[in-house]
Amino acid sequence: MVIQVATNFGLINRTYVSDVLNAQKDTETQWQRFEREVKRLNAEADEGVVYKVLYLGRHGQGVHNVAEQRYGRAEWDRYYASLEGDTHGHWADAHLTPLGVTQALGVHAFWAHQLAASARTPAPQSYYVSPLHRCLETANCTFQGLDLPAGRSYKPVVKELLREVLGVHTCDGRSPLSLLRAEFPNCVFEAGMSEEDELWEAGHRETDAEIDARTARLLDDVFGNDGSSFVSFTSHSGAIGSLLRVLGHQEFRLATGAAIPVLVRAQRRQMGNP
């Protein structure tokens, strides 16, 4: 299944508990009323329970996506994915294609529409990005230059745990940190990130269980340390699929440049003594 960004981000027109005491409900947009409901849910939540809306966006088309289409999935996985490129282009830590840039700018235009008075979709309060080049490009193309509300400016934080499935495929290896910092000076790279990529292995491709454990740690970090209610993740098809599995959500295969919002209820678990 391929999901594209839907009209009004797919928000269903419905009533909320918070509408009862909302004197402005008849003049507010659906998204404004939904934001008010999220605030109510958090205000009335039991101790250890928190609600967040995650905007999950996949990067635009990369050079590796074109190569996979050229050779077919079977041959790509068997041979070409372990190369760094071919006569058509280089795909180690793949960059966006011109179409990929266009797709990301299309999401920028979509966000500009959603932020306008006709929709008033809540802007992200936090922005997390995979350190792979195509995601850094996509996030900047998408969010830079938007008319964002006060207190919700675009300040991307780069997290290793948000990466695509690790190993074997060179497109999923990371460039040296110093190069990424030089090319993306607006990004904050999380503390402890190594100069060279220490996670990617040429001889082992991450299993579903392994990536699910990794994205679960990411969610634990974000839900445990970030007080934002509306959070943007710019990532990859495999990583987003893993996030959805970990959340117990229906798994979607997002097209390049596509995005979905997900409302999440999280509850802190008390760990017993060993």
PDB file of C-alpha atoms in Angstrom:
ATOM      1  CA  MET A   1       0.000   0.000   0.000  1.00  0.00           C
ATOM      2  CA  VAL A   2       1.305   3.450  -0.912  1.00  0.00           C
ATOM      3  CA  ILE A   3       0.051   6.401   1.123  1.00  0.00           C
ATOM      4  CA  GLN A   4       0.399   9.990  -0.048  1.00  0.00           C
ATOM      5  CA  VAL A   5      -0.236  13.117   2.009  1.00  0.00           C
ATOM      6  CA  ALA A   6      -4.031  13.415   2.192  1.00  0.00           C
ATOM      7  CA  THR A   7      -6.342  16.404   2.179  1.00  0.00           C
ATOM      8  CA  ASN A   8      -6.116  18.144   5.559  1.00  0.00           C
ATOM      9  CA  PHE A   9      -3.545  15.504   6.566  1.00  0.00           C
ATOM     10  CA  GLY A  10      -6.327  12.928   6.752  1.00  0.00           C
ATOM     11  CA  LEU A  11      -7.885  14.339   9.925  1.00  0.00           C
ATOM     12  CA  ILE A  12     -11.425  12.997  10.337  1.00  0.00           C
ATOM     13  CA  ASN A  13     -14.164  15.546  10.963  1.00  0.00           C
ATOM     14  CA  ARG A  14     -15.564  14.532  14.357  1.00  0.00           C
ATOM     15  CA  THR A  15     -16.509  15.918  17.750  1.00  0.00           C
ATOM     16  CA  TYR A  16     -14.263  15.868  20.825  1.00  0.00           C
ATOM     17  CA  VAL A  17     -14.851  15.861  24.560  1.00  0.00           C
ATOM     18  CA  SER A  18     -13.184  19.273  24.757  1.00  0.00           C
ATOM     19  CA  ASP A  19     -15.846  20.709  22.397  1.00  0.00           C
ATOM     20  CA  VAL A  20     -18.355  20.753  25.279  1.00  0.00           C
ATOM     21  CA  LEU A  21     -16.610  23.625  27.059  1.00  0.00           C
ATOM     22  CA  ASN A  22     -15.167  25.244  23.926  1.00  0.00           C
ATOM     23  CA  ALA A  23     -17.101  28.442  23.207  1.00  0.00           C
ATOM     24  CA  GLN A  24     -15.033  28.913  20.002  1.00  0.00           C
ATOM     25  CA  LYS A  25     -15.679  25.479  18.510  1.00  0.00           C
ATOM     26  CA  ASP A  26     -17.953  26.839  15.774  1.00  0.00           C
ATOM     27  CA  THR A  27     -15.248  29.201  14.495  1.00  0.00           C
ATOM     28  CA  GLU A  28     -12.187  27.002  14.980  1.00  0.00           C
ATOM     29  CA  THR A  29     -10.832  24.665  12.317  1.00  0.00           C
ATOM     30  CA  GLN A  30     -10.870  20.889  12.771  1.00  0.00           C
ATOM     31  CA  TRP A  31      -7.152  20.944  13.565  1.00  0.00           C
ATOM     32  CA  GLN A  32      -7.530  23.694  16.157  1.00  0.00           C
ATOM     33  CA  ARG A  33     -10.201  21.646  17.896  1.00  0.00           C
ATOM     34  CA  PHE A  34      -8.021  18.539  17.690  1.00  0.00           C
ATOM     35  CA  GLU A  35      -5.082  20.433  19.224  1.00  0.00           C
ATOM     36  CA  ARG A  36      -7.350  21.541  22.050  1.00  0.00           C
ATOM     37  CA  GLU A  37      -8.365  17.904  22.584  1.00  0.00           C
ATOM     38  CA  VAL A  38      -4.720  16.786  22.770  1.00  0.00           C
ATOM     39  CA  LYS A  39      -4.119  19.449  25.410  1.00  0.00           C
ATOM     40  CA  ARG A  40      -7.134  18.130  27.358  1.00  0.00           C
ATOM     41  CA  LEU A  41      -5.921  14.545  27.107  1.00  0.00           C
ATOM     42  CA  ASN A  42      -2.535  15.494  28.541  1.00  0.00           C
ATOM     43  CA  ALA A  43      -4.023  17.722  31.235  1.00  0.00           C
ATOM     44  CA  GLU A  44      -6.351  14.952  32.436  1.00  0.00           C
ATOM     45  CA  ALA A  45      -3.999  12.009  31.888  1.00  0.00           C
ATOM     46  CA  ASP A  46      -3.046   9.699  34.740  1.00  0.00           C
ATOM     47  CA  GLU A  47       0.469   9.961  36.118  1.00  0.00           C
ATOM     48  CA  GLY A  48       2.962   8.444  33.685  1.00  0.00           C
ATOM     49  CA  VAL A  49       0.634   8.787  30.675  1.00  0.00           C
ATOM     50  CA  VAL A  50       1.395  11.230  27.854  1.00  0.00           C
ATOM     51  CA  TYR A  51      -0.120  11.923  24.437  1.00  0.00           C
ATOM     52  CA  LYS A  52       1.881  13.079  21.438  1.00  0.00           C
ATOM     53  CA  VAL A  53       1.142  13.621  17.761  1.00  0.00           C
ATOM     54  CA  LEU A  54       3.975  12.347  15.588  1.00  0.00           C
ATOM     55  CA  TYR A  55       4.323  13.711  12.065  1.00  0.00           C
ATOM     56  CA  LEU A  56       6.176  10.886  10.286  1.00  0.00           C
ATOM     57  CA  GLY A  57       7.699  12.006   6.982  1.00  0.00           C
ATOM     58  CA  ARG A  58       9.762   9.985   4.524  1.00  0.00           C
ATOM     59  CA  HIS A  59      12.599  11.577   2.565  1.00  0.00           C
ATOM     60  CA  GLY A  60      12.174  12.514  -1.090  1.00  0.00           C
ATOM     61  CA  GLN A  61      13.396  10.254  -3.893  1.00  0.00           C
ATOM     62  CA  GLY A  62      17.083   9.392  -3.545  1.00  0.00           C
ATOM     63  CA  VAL A  63      19.641   8.220  -6.078  1.00  0.00           C
ATOM     64  CA  HIS A  64      19.395   4.730  -4.573  1.00  0.00           C
ATOM     65  CA  ASN A  65      15.616   4.618  -5.148  1.00  0.00           C
ATOM     66  CA  VAL A  66      16.186   5.197  -8.851  1.00  0.00           C
ATOM     67  CA  ALA A  67      18.892   2.522  -8.943  1.00  0.00           C
ATOM     68  CA  GLU A  68      16.610   0.000  -7.252  1.00  0.00           C
ATOM     69  CA  GLN A  69      13.919   0.725  -9.819  1.00  0.00           C
ATOM     70  CA  ARG A  70      16.496   0.300 -12.607  1.00  0.00           C
ATOM     71  CA  TYR A  71      17.715  -3.123 -11.494  1.00  0.00           C
ATOM     72  CA  GLY A  72      14.621  -4.459  -9.715  1.00  0.00           C
ATOM     73  CA  ARG A  73      14.298  -5.313  -6.035  1.00  0.00           C
ATOM     74  CA  ALA A  74      15.749  -8.830  -6.315  1.00  0.00           C
ATOM     75  CA  GLU A  75      18.952  -7.801  -8.120  1.00  0.00           C
ATOM     76  CA  TRP A  76      19.273  -4.679  -5.972  1.00  0.00           C
ATOM     77  CA  ASP A  77      19.218  -6.722  -2.785  1.00  0.00           C
ATOM     78  CA  ARG A  78      21.397  -9.491  -4.237  1.00  0.00           C
ATOM     79  CA  TYR A  79      24.221  -7.380  -5.638  1.00  0.00           C
ATOM     80  CA  TYR A  80      23.856  -3.678  -6.444  1.00  0.00           C
ATOM     81  CA  ALA A  81      22.880  -2.398  -2.977  1.00  0.00           C
ATOM     82  CA  SER A  82      26.318  -3.365  -1.637  1.00  0.00           C
ATOM     83  CA  LEU A  83      28.073  -1.218  -4.262  1.00  0.00           C
ATOM     84  CA  GLU A  84      28.631   2.507  -3.822  1.00  0.00           C
ATOM     85  CA  GLY A  85      27.206   3.403  -7.215  1.00  0.00           C
ATOM     86  CA  ASP A  86      27.229   2.715 -10.925  1.00  0.00           C
ATOM     87  CA  THR A  87      27.770   4.644 -14.158  1.00  0.00           C
ATOM     88  CA  HIS A  88      24.507   6.508 -13.524  1.00  0.00           C
ATOM     89  CA  GLY A  89      25.393   7.873 -10.097  1.00  0.00           C
ATOM     90  CA  HIS A  90      26.757   7.461  -6.569  1.00  0.00           C
ATOM     91  CA  TRP A  91      24.399   6.189  -3.865  1.00  0.00           C
ATOM     92  CA  ALA A  92      26.519   5.620  -0.747  1.00  0.00           C
ATOM     93  CA  ASP A  93      24.690   7.790   1.840  1.00  0.00           C
ATOM     94  CA  ALA A  94      22.413   8.627  -1.062  1.00  0.00           C
ATOM     95  CA  HIS A  95      21.508  12.216  -1.919  1.00  0.00           C
ATOM     96  CA  LEU A  96      18.180  13.404  -3.253  1.00  0.00           C
ATOM     97  CA  THR A  97      17.511  13.377  -6.973  1.00  0.00           C
ATOM     98  CA  PRO A  98      16.039  16.504  -8.606  1.00  0.00           C
ATOM     99  CA  LEU A  99      12.638  14.807  -8.295  1.00  0.00           C
ATOM    100  CA  GLY A 100      13.359  14.152  -4.623  1.00  0.00           C
ATOM    101  CA  VAL A 101      14.014  17.852  -4.053  1.00  0.00           C
ATOM    102  CA  THR A 102      10.772  18.659  -5.878  1.00  0.00           C
ATOM    103  CA  GLN A 103       8.895  16.201  -3.664  1.00  0.00           C
ATOM    104  CA  ALA A 104      10.321  17.776  -0.507  1.00  0.00           C
ATOM    105  CA  LEU A 105       9.416  21.259  -1.739  1.00  0.00           C
ATOM    106  CA  GLY A 106       5.930  19.928  -2.440  1.00  0.00           C
ATOM    107  CA  VAL A 107       5.655  18.946   1.232  1.00  0.00           C
ATOM    108  CA  HIS A 108       6.854  22.458   2.100  1.00  0.00           C
ATOM    109  CA  ALA A 109       3.962  23.877   0.054  1.00  0.00           C
ATOM    110  CA  PHE A 110       1.574  21.447   1.751  1.00  0.00           C
ATOM    111  CA  TRP A 111       2.729  22.563   5.204  1.00  0.00           C
ATOM    112  CA  ALA A 112       2.388  26.221   4.178  1.00  0.00           C
ATOM    113  CA  HIS A 113      -1.227  25.497   3.246  1.00  0.00           C
ATOM    114  CA  GLN A 114      -1.907  23.558   6.445  1.00  0.00           C
ATOM    115  CA  LEU A 115      -0.437  26.283   8.651  1.00  0.00           C
ATOM    116  CA  ALA A 116      -2.622  28.939   7.022  1.00  0.00           C
ATOM    117  CA  ALA A 117      -5.897  30.188   8.484  1.00  0.00           C
ATOM    118  CA  SER A 118      -7.979  27.717   6.476  1.00  0.00           C
ATOM    119  CA  ALA A 119      -6.529  24.708   8.383  1.00  0.00           C
ATOM    120  CA  ARG A 120      -4.365  25.859  11.302  1.00  0.00           C
ATOM    121  CA  THR A 121      -2.648  22.491  11.616  1.00  0.00           C
ATOM    122  CA  PRO A 122      -0.395  22.657  14.707  1.00  0.00           C
ATOM    123  CA  ALA A 123       3.217  23.134  13.666  1.00  0.00           C
ATOM    124  CA  PRO A 124       5.747  20.732  15.173  1.00  0.00           C
ATOM    125  CA  GLN A 125       7.309  21.869  18.424  1.00  0.00           C
ATOM    126  CA  SER A 126      10.294  19.562  17.946  1.00  0.00           C
ATOM    127  CA  TYR A 127      11.989  18.329  14.792  1.00  0.00           C
ATOM    128  CA  TYR A 128      13.998  15.097  14.682  1.00  0.00           C
ATOM    129  CA  VAL A 129      15.918  13.993  11.605  1.00  0.00           C
ATOM    130  CA  SER A 130      17.875  10.934  10.521  1.00  0.00           C
ATOM    131  CA  PRO A 131      21.578  11.731   9.937  1.00  0.00           C
ATOM    132  CA  LEU A 132      21.514  10.306   6.426  1.00  0.00           C
ATOM    133  CA  HIS A 133      22.013  12.953   3.761  1.00  0.00           C
ATOM    134  CA  ARG A 134      18.699  12.499   1.991  1.00  0.00           C
ATOM    135  CA  CYS A 135      16.759  13.099   5.215  1.00  0.00           C
ATOM    136  CA  LEU A 136      18.757  16.188   6.155  1.00  0.00           C
ATOM    137  CA  GLU A 137      18.085  17.586   2.676  1.00  0.00           C
ATOM    138  CA  THR A 138      14.396  16.698   2.890  1.00  0.00           C
ATOM    139  CA  ALA A 139      13.884  18.255   6.323  1.00  0.00           C
ATOM    140  CA  ASN A 140      15.519  21.519   5.270  1.00  0.00           C
ATOM    141  CA  CYS A 141      13.555  21.702   2.012  1.00  0.00           C
ATOM    142  CA  THR A 142      10.340  20.949   3.900  1.00  0.00           C
ATOM    143  CA  PHE A 143      10.566  23.247   6.924  1.00  0.00           C
ATOM    144  CA  GLN A 144      12.993  26.059   6.181  1.00  0.00           C
ATOM    145  CA  GLY A 145      11.221  29.266   5.205  1.00  0.00           C
ATOM    146  CA  LEU A 146       7.795  28.345   6.583  1.00  0.00           C
ATOM    147  CA  ASP A 147       5.849  30.981   8.509  1.00  0.00           C
ATOM    148  CA  LEU A 148       5.989  29.076  11.787  1.00  0.00           C
ATOM    149  CA  PRO A 149       4.334  30.243  15.007  1.00  0.00           C
ATOM    150  CA  ALA A 150       6.380  31.771  17.812  1.00  0.00           C
ATOM    151  CA  GLY A 151       8.082  29.088  19.868  1.00  0.00           C
ATOM    152  CA  ARG A 152       7.896  26.497  17.086  1.00  0.00           C
ATOM    153  CA  SER A 153      10.804  27.521  14.889  1.00  0.00           C
ATOM    154  CA  TYR A 154      12.604  24.903  12.844  1.00  0.00           C
ATOM    155  CA  LYS A 155      15.551  23.680  14.927  1.00  0.00           C
ATOM    156  CA  PRO A 156      16.297  20.148  13.730  1.00  0.00           C
ATOM    157  CA  VAL A 157      17.941  17.645  16.071  1.00  0.00           C
ATOM    158  CA  VAL A 158      19.742  14.794  14.330  1.00  0.00           C
ATOM    159  CA  LYS A 159      19.397  11.347  15.927  1.00  0.00           C
ATOM    160  CA  GLU A 160      21.255   8.181  14.965  1.00  0.00           C
ATOM    161  CA  LEU A 161      18.405   5.968  16.167  1.00  0.00           C
ATOM    162  CA  LEU A 162      16.141   7.428  13.458  1.00  0.00           C
ATOM    163  CA  ARG A 163      18.244   5.900  10.666  1.00  0.00           C
ATOM    164  CA  GLU A 164      17.138   3.448   8.010  1.00  0.00           C
ATOM    165  CA  VAL A 165      17.683  -0.315   8.360  1.00  0.00           C
ATOM    166  CA  LEU A 166      21.404  -0.707   9.061  1.00  0.00           C
ATOM    167  CA  GLY A 167      23.992  -2.691   7.171  1.00  0.00           C
ATOM    168  CA  VAL A 168      24.940  -4.118   3.740  1.00  0.00           C
ATOM    169  CA  HIS A 169      23.201  -1.417   1.664  1.00  0.00           C
ATOM    170  CA  THR A 170      25.711   1.402   1.208  1.00  0.00           C
ATOM    171  CA  CYS A 171      22.895   3.912   0.702  1.00  0.00           C
ATOM    172  CA  ASP A 172      22.147   3.472   4.421  1.00  0.00           C
ATOM    173  CA  GLY A 173      25.682   4.210   5.616  1.00  0.00           C
ATOM    174  CA  ARG A 174      26.346   7.628   7.176  1.00  0.00           C
ATOM    175  CA  SER A 175      28.816  10.247   5.964  1.00  0.00           C
ATOM    176  CA  PRO A 176      31.479  11.538   8.385  1.00  0.00           C
ATOM    177  CA  LEU A 177      30.028  13.834  11.030  1.00  0.00           C
ATOM    178  CA  SER A 178      32.352  16.725  10.152  1.00  0.00           C
ATOM    179  CA  LEU A 179      31.086  16.744   6.551  1.00  0.00           C
ATOM    180  CA  LEU A 180      27.455  16.713   7.630  1.00  0.00           C
ATOM    181  CA  ARG A 181      28.028  19.531  10.128  1.00  0.00           C
ATOM    182  CA  ALA A 182      29.687  21.619   7.422  1.00  0.00           C
ATOM    183  CA  GLU A 183      26.866  21.055   4.924  1.00  0.00           C
ATOM    184  CA  PHE A 184      23.988  21.364   7.408  1.00  0.00           C
ATOM    185  CA  PRO A 185      25.098  24.016   9.942  1.00  0.00           C
ATOM    186  CA  ASN A 186      21.494  24.658  11.040  1.00  0.00           C
ATOM    187  CA  CYS A 187      21.202  21.129  12.442  1.00  0.00           C
ATOM    188  CA  VAL A 188      22.008  20.092  16.015  1.00  0.00           C
ATOM    189  CA  PHE A 189      23.771  16.734  16.009  1.00  0.00           C
ATOM    190  CA  GLU A 190      23.077  14.841  19.219  1.00  0.00           C
ATOM    191  CA  ALA A 191      25.848  14.462  21.758  1.00  0.00           C
ATOM    192  CA  GLY A 192      27.955  11.360  21.422  1.00  0.00           C
ATOM    193  CA  MET A 193      27.627  10.943  17.658  1.00  0.00           C
ATOM    194  CA  SER A 194      30.908   9.519  16.332  1.00  0.00           C
ATOM    195  CA  GLU A 195      32.881  11.072  13.483  1.00  0.00           C
ATOM    196  CA  GLU A 196      32.737   7.864  11.443  1.00  0.00           C
ATOM    197  CA  ASP A 197      29.719   5.602  11.108  1.00  0.00           C
ATOM    198  CA  GLU A 198      30.097   2.940  13.807  1.00  0.00           C
ATOM    199  CA  LEU A 199      26.624   1.403  13.374  1.00  0.00           C
ATOM    200  CA  TRP A 200      26.670   0.248   9.752  1.00  0.00           C
ATOM    201  CA  GLU A 201      28.161  -3.203   9.007  1.00  0.00           C
ATOM    202  CA  ALA A 202      28.993  -4.472   5.526  1.00  0.00           C
ATOM    203  CA  GLY A 203      28.193  -8.079   6.434  1.00  0.00           C
ATOM    204  CA  HIS A 204      24.963  -7.806   8.421  1.00  0.00           C
ATOM    205  CA  ARG A 205      21.568  -6.328   7.552  1.00  0.00           C
ATOM    206  CA  GLU A 206      19.486  -5.337  10.566  1.00  0.00           C
ATOM    207  CA  THR A 207      16.553  -7.664  11.224  1.00  0.00           C
ATOM    208  CA  ASP A 208      13.023  -6.457  11.994  1.00  0.00           C
ATOM    209  CA  ALA A 209      13.553  -7.373  15.645  1.00  0.00           C
ATOM    210  CA  GLU A 210      16.793  -5.386  15.779  1.00  0.00           C
ATOM    211  CA  ILE A 211      15.431  -2.235  14.172  1.00  0.00           C
ATOM    212  CA  ASP A 212      12.270  -2.455  16.291  1.00  0.00           C
ATOM    213  CA  ALA A 213      14.426  -2.534  19.428  1.00  0.00           C
ATOM    214  CA  ARG A 214      16.309   0.512  18.127  1.00  0.00           C
ATOM    215  CA  THR A 215      13.222   2.576  17.282  1.00  0.00           C
ATOM    216  CA  ALA A 216      11.708   1.608  20.647  1.00  0.00           C
ATOM    217  CA  ARG A 217      14.752   3.192  22.313  1.00  0.00           C
ATOM    218  CA  LEU A 218      14.200   6.300  20.195  1.00  0.00           C
ATOM    219  CA  LEU A 219      10.575   6.537  21.311  1.00  0.00           C
ATOM    220  CA  ASP A 220      11.589   6.015  24.937  1.00  0.00           C
ATOM    221  CA  ASP A 221      14.038   8.898  24.575  1.00  0.00           C
ATOM    222  CA  VAL A 222      11.571  11.279  22.926  1.00  0.00           C
ATOM    223  CA  PHE A 223       8.626  10.454  25.175  1.00  0.00           C
ATOM    224  CA  GLY A 224      10.786  10.493  28.288  1.00  0.00           C
ATOM    225  CA  ASN A 225      12.741  13.689  27.632  1.00  0.00           C
ATOM    226  CA  ASP A 226      10.794  15.911  25.229  1.00  0.00           C
ATOM    227  CA  GLY A 227       7.746  17.720  26.576  1.00  0.00           C
ATOM    228  CA  SER A 228       6.470  18.645  23.107  1.00  0.00           C
ATOM    229  CA  SER A 229       3.024  17.395  22.113  1.00  0.00           C
ATOM    230  CA  PHE A 230       3.561  17.769  18.345  1.00  0.00           C
ATOM    231  CA  VAL A 231       6.759  16.194  17.037  1.00  0.00           C
ATOM    232  CA  SER A 232       8.187  15.798  13.527  1.00  0.00           C
ATOM    233  CA  PHE A 233      10.295  12.812  12.450  1.00  0.00           C
ATOM    234  CA  THR A 234      11.992  12.953   9.040  1.00  0.00           C
ATOM    235  CA  SER A 235      13.156   9.434   8.319  1.00  0.00           C
ATOM    236  CA  HIS A 236      12.962   6.423   6.010  1.00  0.00           C
ATOM    237  CA  SER A 237      10.470   3.824   4.817  1.00  0.00           C
ATOM    238  CA  GLY A 238      11.953   1.002   6.884  1.00  0.00           C
ATOM    239  CA  ALA A 239      12.409   3.117  10.010  1.00  0.00           C
ATOM    240  CA  ILE A 240       8.881   4.538   9.812  1.00  0.00           C
ATOM    241  CA  GLY A 241       7.493   1.042   9.285  1.00  0.00           C
ATOM    242  CA  SER A 242       9.369  -0.040  12.403  1.00  0.00           C
ATOM    243  CA  LEU A 243       8.048   2.908  14.419  1.00  0.00           C
ATOM    244  CA  LEU A 244       4.509   1.990  13.436  1.00  0.00           C
ATOM    245  CA  ARG A 245       5.056  -1.655  14.410  1.00  0.00           C
ATOM    246  CA  VAL A 246       6.468  -0.667  17.790  1.00  0.00           C
ATOM    247  CA  LEU A 247       3.505   1.651  18.344  1.00  0.00           C
ATOM    248  CA  GLY A 248       1.050  -1.124  17.500  1.00  0.00           C
ATOM    249  CA  HIS A 249      -0.228   0.908  14.553  1.00  0.00           C
ATOM    250  CA  GLN A 250      -1.191  -0.391  11.139  1.00  0.00           C
ATOM    251  CA  GLU A 251       2.007  -0.477   9.103  1.00  0.00           C
ATOM    252  CA  PHE A 252       2.034   1.707   5.983  1.00  0.00           C
ATOM    253  CA  ARG A 253       4.573   1.794   3.190  1.00  0.00           C
ATOM    254  CA  LEU A 254       5.073   5.506   2.624  1.00  0.00           C
ATOM    255  CA  ALA A 255       6.025   6.732  -0.820  1.00  0.00           C
ATOM    256  CA  THR A 256       9.035   9.025  -1.110  1.00  0.00           C
ATOM    257  CA  GLY A 257       8.067  12.512   0.023  1.00  0.00           C
ATOM    258  CA  ALA A 258       4.941  11.265   1.843  1.00  0.00           C
ATOM    259  CA  ALA A 259       3.937  11.842   5.471  1.00  0.00           C
ATOM    260  CA  ILE A 260       1.345  10.720   8.008  1.00  0.00           C
ATOM    261  CA  PRO A 261       0.345  12.043  11.458  1.00  0.00           C
ATOM    262  CA  VAL A 262      -0.118   9.544  14.305  1.00  0.00           C
ATOM    263  CA  LEU A 263      -1.662  10.206  17.726  1.00  0.00           C
ATOM    264  CA  VAL A 264       0.161   8.150  20.364  1.00  0.00           C
ATOM    265  CA  ARG A 265      -0.775   7.388  23.962  1.00  0.00           C
ATOM    266  CA  ALA A 266       2.267   6.298  25.920  1.00  0.00           C
ATOM    267  CA  GLN A 267       2.413   4.989  29.454  1.00  0.00           C
ATOM    268  CA  ARG A 268       5.560   4.766  31.530  1.00  0.00           C
ATOM    269  CA  ARG A 269       6.227   1.264  32.826  1.00  0.00           C
ATOM    270  CA  GLN A 270       7.736   0.635  36.234  1.00  0.00           C
ATOM    271  CA  MET A 271      10.672  -1.727  35.920  1.00  0.00           C
ATOM    272  CA  GLY A 272      10.821  -4.447  38.553  1.00  0.00           C
ATOM    273  CA  ASN A 273      13.925  -5.413  40.510  1.00  0.00           C
ATOM    274  CA  PRO A 274      16.187  -7.883  38.713  1.00  0.00           C
TER     275      PRO A 274
END
